[in-house]
């Protein structure tokens, strides 16, 4: 077993984290707490965690791509991802697996080089297609027994940061960024 900042993982899983070149995340329930606040004028309000943002920036700085694939569409998400310099933002996607396949082909990657973080049953097909599948701590119970790792933190509360840190640690890049962002 290998001790990471948040977890003890098997040697085999830790070795798989070394291969990751693309981290993909769902949005509602993963990068946000899953709550959708609406004003009386129909404006949408979401909350994003700064820790997750720091993790995203960290992996991008180390040459690991980050992407979001979500079934919803939000101008707030587009703005947040632009602020973090995320190049791959796919919104209003009805078939996440199809979009994933297009993306990895475009990037010249194989599934073993990809990781997906999800929270609900709609994510199961994509979780079954990637090299490493991750569910947030408060994910739907049907996901919890079918993924490679369950985060300690719930969605919108640093779960993505957990995973970015593990990827960076496995690749020997975590100490490079600590305290520098």
PDB file of C-alpha atoms in Angstrom:
ATOM      1  CA  UNK A   1       0.000   0.000   0.000  1.00  0.00           C
ATOM      2  CA  UNK A   2       1.125   3.530  -0.802  1.00  0.00           C
ATOM      3  CA  UNK A   3       0.174   6.394   1.517  1.00  0.00           C
ATOM      4  CA  UNK A   4      -1.004   9.504  -0.303  1.00  0.00           C
ATOM      5  CA  UNK A   5      -2.101  12.762   1.259  1.00  0.00           C
ATOM      6  CA  UNK A   6      -5.691  11.534   1.547  1.00  0.00           C
ATOM      7  CA  UNK A   7      -5.673   7.755   1.043  1.00  0.00           C
ATOM      8  CA  UNK A   8      -3.777   4.549   1.200  1.00  0.00           C
ATOM      9  CA  UNK A   9      -3.955   2.990  -2.250  1.00  0.00           C
ATOM     10  CA  UNK A  10      -2.674  -0.281  -3.616  1.00  0.00           C
ATOM     11  CA  UNK A  11       0.648  -0.300  -5.439  1.00  0.00           C
ATOM     12  CA  UNK A  12      -1.222  -1.311  -8.596  1.00  0.00           C
ATOM     13  CA  UNK A  13      -3.627   1.661  -8.408  1.00  0.00           C
ATOM     14  CA  UNK A  14      -0.807   4.064  -7.550  1.00  0.00           C
ATOM     15  CA  UNK A  15       1.068   2.850 -10.658  1.00  0.00           C
ATOM     16  CA  UNK A  16      -2.046   3.510 -12.748  1.00  0.00           C
ATOM     17  CA  UNK A  17      -2.133   7.107 -11.443  1.00  0.00           C
ATOM     18  CA  UNK A  18       1.393   7.530 -12.880  1.00  0.00           C
ATOM     19  CA  UNK A  19      -0.016   7.064 -16.387  1.00  0.00           C
ATOM     20  CA  UNK A  20      -2.732   9.741 -16.188  1.00  0.00           C
ATOM     21  CA  UNK A  21      -2.507  12.469 -18.830  1.00  0.00           C
ATOM     22  CA  UNK A  22      -6.144  13.616 -18.750  1.00  0.00           C
ATOM     23  CA  UNK A  23      -8.450  14.186 -15.775  1.00  0.00           C
ATOM     24  CA  UNK A  24     -12.122  14.599 -16.637  1.00  0.00           C
ATOM     25  CA  UNK A  25     -14.738  15.785 -14.176  1.00  0.00           C
ATOM     26  CA  UNK A  26     -18.468  16.030 -14.032  1.00  0.00           C
ATOM     27  CA  UNK A  27     -19.658  19.401 -12.714  1.00  0.00           C
ATOM     28  CA  UNK A  28     -22.817  19.412 -10.578  1.00  0.00           C
ATOM     29  CA  UNK A  29     -22.111  17.298  -7.516  1.00  0.00           C
ATOM     30  CA  UNK A  30     -18.367  17.079  -8.215  1.00  0.00           C
ATOM     31  CA  UNK A  31     -16.951  20.553  -8.891  1.00  0.00           C
ATOM     32  CA  UNK A  32     -19.970  22.062  -7.169  1.00  0.00           C
ATOM     33  CA  UNK A  33     -22.017  20.827  -4.238  1.00  0.00           C
ATOM     34  CA  UNK A  34     -24.783  19.799  -6.617  1.00  0.00           C
ATOM     35  CA  UNK A  35     -27.131  22.541  -5.517  1.00  0.00           C
ATOM     36  CA  UNK A  36     -28.460  24.848  -8.201  1.00  0.00           C
ATOM     37  CA  UNK A  37     -29.559  28.207  -6.866  1.00  0.00           C
ATOM     38  CA  UNK A  38     -31.892  30.261  -9.032  1.00  0.00           C
ATOM     39  CA  UNK A  39     -32.817  33.883  -8.554  1.00  0.00           C
ATOM     40  CA  UNK A  40     -36.366  35.079  -9.129  1.00  0.00           C
ATOM     41  CA  UNK A  41     -35.132  36.373 -12.511  1.00  0.00           C
ATOM     42  CA  UNK A  42     -33.926  32.908 -13.520  1.00  0.00           C
ATOM     43  CA  UNK A  43     -30.230  33.606 -12.998  1.00  0.00           C
ATOM     44  CA  UNK A  44     -28.238  30.593 -11.861  1.00  0.00           C
ATOM     45  CA  UNK A  45     -25.779  30.684  -8.969  1.00  0.00           C
ATOM     46  CA  UNK A  46     -23.212  27.961  -8.263  1.00  0.00           C
ATOM     47  CA  UNK A  47     -20.470  27.592  -5.708  1.00  0.00           C
ATOM     48  CA  UNK A  48     -17.003  26.342  -6.672  1.00  0.00           C
ATOM     49  CA  UNK A  49     -14.289  25.388  -4.191  1.00  0.00           C
ATOM     50  CA  UNK A  50     -10.984  27.285  -4.396  1.00  0.00           C
ATOM     51  CA  UNK A  51      -9.102  24.113  -3.359  1.00  0.00           C
ATOM     52  CA  UNK A  52     -10.417  22.314  -6.422  1.00  0.00           C
ATOM     53  CA  UNK A  53      -9.396  25.297  -8.541  1.00  0.00           C
ATOM     54  CA  UNK A  54      -5.880  25.176  -7.134  1.00  0.00           C
ATOM     55  CA  UNK A  55      -5.646  21.468  -7.930  1.00  0.00           C
ATOM     56  CA  UNK A  56      -6.861  22.020 -11.486  1.00  0.00           C
ATOM     57  CA  UNK A  57      -4.337  24.800 -12.072  1.00  0.00           C
ATOM     58  CA  UNK A  58      -1.601  22.615 -10.565  1.00  0.00           C
ATOM     59  CA  UNK A  59      -2.140  19.673 -12.907  1.00  0.00           C
ATOM     60  CA  UNK A  60      -2.427  21.918 -15.945  1.00  0.00           C
ATOM     61  CA  UNK A  61       0.874  23.597 -15.009  1.00  0.00           C
ATOM     62  CA  UNK A  62       2.448  20.127 -14.859  1.00  0.00           C
ATOM     63  CA  UNK A  63       1.252  19.210 -18.370  1.00  0.00           C
ATOM     64  CA  UNK A  64      -1.758  17.096 -17.385  1.00  0.00           C
ATOM     65  CA  UNK A  65      -4.925  18.060 -19.237  1.00  0.00           C
ATOM     66  CA  UNK A  66      -8.141  18.767 -17.358  1.00  0.00           C
ATOM     67  CA  UNK A  67     -11.611  18.635 -18.890  1.00  0.00           C
ATOM     68  CA  UNK A  68     -15.232  18.849 -17.847  1.00  0.00           C
ATOM     69  CA  UNK A  69     -18.102  16.991 -19.451  1.00  0.00           C
ATOM     70  CA  UNK A  70     -21.559  17.897 -18.188  1.00  0.00           C
ATOM     71  CA  UNK A  71     -25.145  17.420 -19.247  1.00  0.00           C
ATOM     72  CA  UNK A  72     -26.099  20.928 -18.173  1.00  0.00           C
ATOM     73  CA  UNK A  73     -25.075  24.261 -19.666  1.00  0.00           C
ATOM     74  CA  UNK A  74     -23.976  27.219 -17.580  1.00  0.00           C
ATOM     75  CA  UNK A  75     -22.290  30.524 -18.359  1.00  0.00           C
ATOM     76  CA  UNK A  76     -20.920  30.446 -14.804  1.00  0.00           C
ATOM     77  CA  UNK A  77     -19.107  27.186 -15.545  1.00  0.00           C
ATOM     78  CA  UNK A  78     -17.660  28.564 -18.768  1.00  0.00           C
ATOM     79  CA  UNK A  79     -16.346  31.606 -16.874  1.00  0.00           C
ATOM     80  CA  UNK A  80     -14.874  29.540 -14.025  1.00  0.00           C
ATOM     81  CA  UNK A  81     -13.124  27.118 -16.395  1.00  0.00           C
ATOM     82  CA  UNK A  82     -11.766  30.025 -18.478  1.00  0.00           C
ATOM     83  CA  UNK A  83     -10.383  31.595 -15.284  1.00  0.00           C
ATOM     84  CA  UNK A  84      -8.609  28.297 -14.524  1.00  0.00           C
ATOM     85  CA  UNK A  85      -7.323  27.978 -18.141  1.00  0.00           C
ATOM     86  CA  UNK A  86      -9.218  24.722 -18.749  1.00  0.00           C
ATOM     87  CA  UNK A  87      -9.247  24.185 -22.529  1.00  0.00           C
ATOM     88  CA  UNK A  88     -11.711  21.309 -22.715  1.00  0.00           C
ATOM     89  CA  UNK A  89     -15.191  22.303 -21.526  1.00  0.00           C
ATOM     90  CA  UNK A  90     -18.093  20.308 -22.922  1.00  0.00           C
ATOM     91  CA  UNK A  91     -21.571  21.384 -21.834  1.00  0.00           C
ATOM     92  CA  UNK A  92     -25.064  20.104 -22.662  1.00  0.00           C
ATOM     93  CA  UNK A  93     -23.599  16.710 -23.566  1.00  0.00           C
ATOM     94  CA  UNK A  94     -26.190  13.959 -23.907  1.00  0.00           C
ATOM     95  CA  UNK A  95     -23.698  11.116 -24.508  1.00  0.00           C
ATOM     96  CA  UNK A  96     -20.638  11.542 -22.273  1.00  0.00           C
ATOM     97  CA  UNK A  97     -18.937   8.371 -23.547  1.00  0.00           C
ATOM     98  CA  UNK A  98     -19.158   9.528 -27.159  1.00  0.00           C
ATOM     99  CA  UNK A  99     -17.701  12.939 -26.233  1.00  0.00           C
ATOM    100  CA  UNK A 100     -14.964  11.195 -24.229  1.00  0.00           C
ATOM    101  CA  UNK A 101     -14.015   8.985 -27.168  1.00  0.00           C
ATOM    102  CA  UNK A 102     -13.846  12.009 -29.472  1.00  0.00           C
ATOM    103  CA  UNK A 103     -11.670  13.840 -26.962  1.00  0.00           C
ATOM    104  CA  UNK A 104      -9.130  11.077 -26.389  1.00  0.00           C
ATOM    105  CA  UNK A 105      -8.859  10.466 -30.123  1.00  0.00           C
ATOM    106  CA  UNK A 106      -8.234  14.190 -30.664  1.00  0.00           C
ATOM    107  CA  UNK A 107      -5.588  14.201 -27.918  1.00  0.00           C
ATOM    108  CA  UNK A 108      -3.987  10.943 -29.049  1.00  0.00           C
ATOM    109  CA  UNK A 109      -4.595   9.225 -25.703  1.00  0.00           C
ATOM    110  CA  UNK A 110      -5.645   5.726 -24.715  1.00  0.00           C
ATOM    111  CA  UNK A 111      -8.180   4.977 -21.949  1.00  0.00           C
ATOM    112  CA  UNK A 112      -5.441   3.920 -19.482  1.00  0.00           C
ATOM    113  CA  UNK A 113      -4.186   7.527 -19.556  1.00  0.00           C
ATOM    114  CA  UNK A 114      -7.533   8.959 -18.466  1.00  0.00           C
ATOM    115  CA  UNK A 115      -9.403   9.421 -15.198  1.00  0.00           C
ATOM    116  CA  UNK A 116     -13.017  10.454 -14.625  1.00  0.00           C
ATOM    117  CA  UNK A 117     -14.645  11.804 -11.471  1.00  0.00           C
ATOM    118  CA  UNK A 118     -18.413  11.421 -11.195  1.00  0.00           C
ATOM    119  CA  UNK A 119     -21.219  11.432  -8.670  1.00  0.00           C
ATOM    120  CA  UNK A 120     -24.372   9.897 -10.106  1.00  0.00           C
ATOM    121  CA  UNK A 121     -25.697   6.953 -12.102  1.00  0.00           C
ATOM    122  CA  UNK A 122     -25.585   8.944 -15.342  1.00  0.00           C
ATOM    123  CA  UNK A 123     -21.785   8.794 -14.960  1.00  0.00           C
ATOM    124  CA  UNK A 124     -21.575   4.984 -14.828  1.00  0.00           C
ATOM    125  CA  UNK A 125     -20.978   4.429 -18.572  1.00  0.00           C
ATOM    126  CA  UNK A 126     -18.086   6.884 -18.624  1.00  0.00           C
ATOM    127  CA  UNK A 127     -16.688   5.606 -15.335  1.00  0.00           C
ATOM    128  CA  UNK A 128     -16.525   2.186 -16.992  1.00  0.00           C
ATOM    129  CA  UNK A 129     -14.624   3.534 -20.000  1.00  0.00           C
ATOM    130  CA  UNK A 130     -11.652   5.291 -18.400  1.00  0.00           C
ATOM    131  CA  UNK A 131      -8.373   4.058 -16.933  1.00  0.00           C
ATOM    132  CA  UNK A 132      -9.230   5.163 -13.390  1.00  0.00           C
ATOM    133  CA  UNK A 133     -12.773   5.731 -12.144  1.00  0.00           C
ATOM    134  CA  UNK A 134     -13.445   7.944  -9.127  1.00  0.00           C
ATOM    135  CA  UNK A 135     -16.634   8.792  -7.229  1.00  0.00           C
ATOM    136  CA  UNK A 136     -16.977  11.613  -4.727  1.00  0.00           C
ATOM    137  CA  UNK A 137     -17.770  10.637  -1.131  1.00  0.00           C
ATOM    138  CA  UNK A 138     -21.428  11.649  -1.392  1.00  0.00           C
ATOM    139  CA  UNK A 139     -22.003   9.974  -4.772  1.00  0.00           C
ATOM    140  CA  UNK A 140     -25.053   7.845  -5.435  1.00  0.00           C
ATOM    141  CA  UNK A 141     -24.603   4.515  -3.608  1.00  0.00           C
ATOM    142  CA  UNK A 142     -24.712   2.567  -6.882  1.00  0.00           C
ATOM    143  CA  UNK A 143     -21.384   4.131  -7.897  1.00  0.00           C
ATOM    144  CA  UNK A 144     -19.475   3.460  -4.704  1.00  0.00           C
ATOM    145  CA  UNK A 145     -18.826  -0.237  -5.278  1.00  0.00           C
ATOM    146  CA  UNK A 146     -18.055   0.153  -8.970  1.00  0.00           C
ATOM    147  CA  UNK A 147     -15.182   2.650  -8.969  1.00  0.00           C
ATOM    148  CA  UNK A 148     -11.452   2.401  -8.341  1.00  0.00           C
ATOM    149  CA  UNK A 149     -11.473   5.089  -5.633  1.00  0.00           C
ATOM    150  CA  UNK A 150     -13.979   7.028  -3.540  1.00  0.00           C
ATOM    151  CA  UNK A 151     -12.808  10.447  -2.344  1.00  0.00           C
ATOM    152  CA  UNK A 152     -12.773  11.412   1.333  1.00  0.00           C
ATOM    153  CA  UNK A 153     -14.305  14.813   0.518  1.00  0.00           C
ATOM    154  CA  UNK A 154     -17.785  15.345  -0.846  1.00  0.00           C
ATOM    155  CA  UNK A 155     -18.485  17.028  -4.161  1.00  0.00           C
ATOM    156  CA  UNK A 156     -17.807  20.755  -4.179  1.00  0.00           C
ATOM    157  CA  UNK A 157     -15.651  20.470  -1.045  1.00  0.00           C
ATOM    158  CA  UNK A 158     -12.191  19.568  -2.304  1.00  0.00           C
ATOM    159  CA  UNK A 159     -12.844  16.141  -3.850  1.00  0.00           C
ATOM    160  CA  UNK A 160     -11.242  17.161  -7.134  1.00  0.00           C
ATOM    161  CA  UNK A 161      -8.205  18.505  -5.261  1.00  0.00           C
ATOM    162  CA  UNK A 162      -7.772  15.096  -3.618  1.00  0.00           C
ATOM    163  CA  UNK A 163      -7.495  13.462  -7.006  1.00  0.00           C
ATOM    164  CA  UNK A 164      -5.218  16.076  -8.559  1.00  0.00           C
ATOM    165  CA  UNK A 165      -2.876  15.717  -5.580  1.00  0.00           C
ATOM    166  CA  UNK A 166      -2.782  11.920  -5.913  1.00  0.00           C
ATOM    167  CA  UNK A 167      -2.020  12.162  -9.639  1.00  0.00           C
ATOM    168  CA  UNK A 168       0.749  14.696  -8.989  1.00  0.00           C
ATOM    169  CA  UNK A 169       2.175  12.625  -6.126  1.00  0.00           C
ATOM    170  CA  UNK A 170       2.200   9.450  -8.230  1.00  0.00           C
ATOM    171  CA  UNK A 171       4.002  11.304 -11.002  1.00  0.00           C
ATOM    172  CA  UNK A 172       6.558  12.835  -8.612  1.00  0.00           C
ATOM    173  CA  UNK A 173       5.277  16.372  -9.215  1.00  0.00           C
ATOM    174  CA  UNK A 174       3.401  17.219  -6.009  1.00  0.00           C
ATOM    175  CA  UNK A 175       6.359  18.673  -4.103  1.00  0.00           C
ATOM    176  CA  UNK A 176       7.118  20.934  -7.071  1.00  0.00           C
ATOM    177  CA  UNK A 177       3.876  22.854  -6.655  1.00  0.00           C
ATOM    178  CA  UNK A 178       3.307  22.808  -2.908  1.00  0.00           C
ATOM    179  CA  UNK A 179       3.084  26.342  -1.575  1.00  0.00           C
ATOM    180  CA  UNK A 180       3.682  27.922  -4.968  1.00  0.00           C
ATOM    181  CA  UNK A 181       0.111  28.634  -6.038  1.00  0.00           C
TER     182      UNK A 181
END
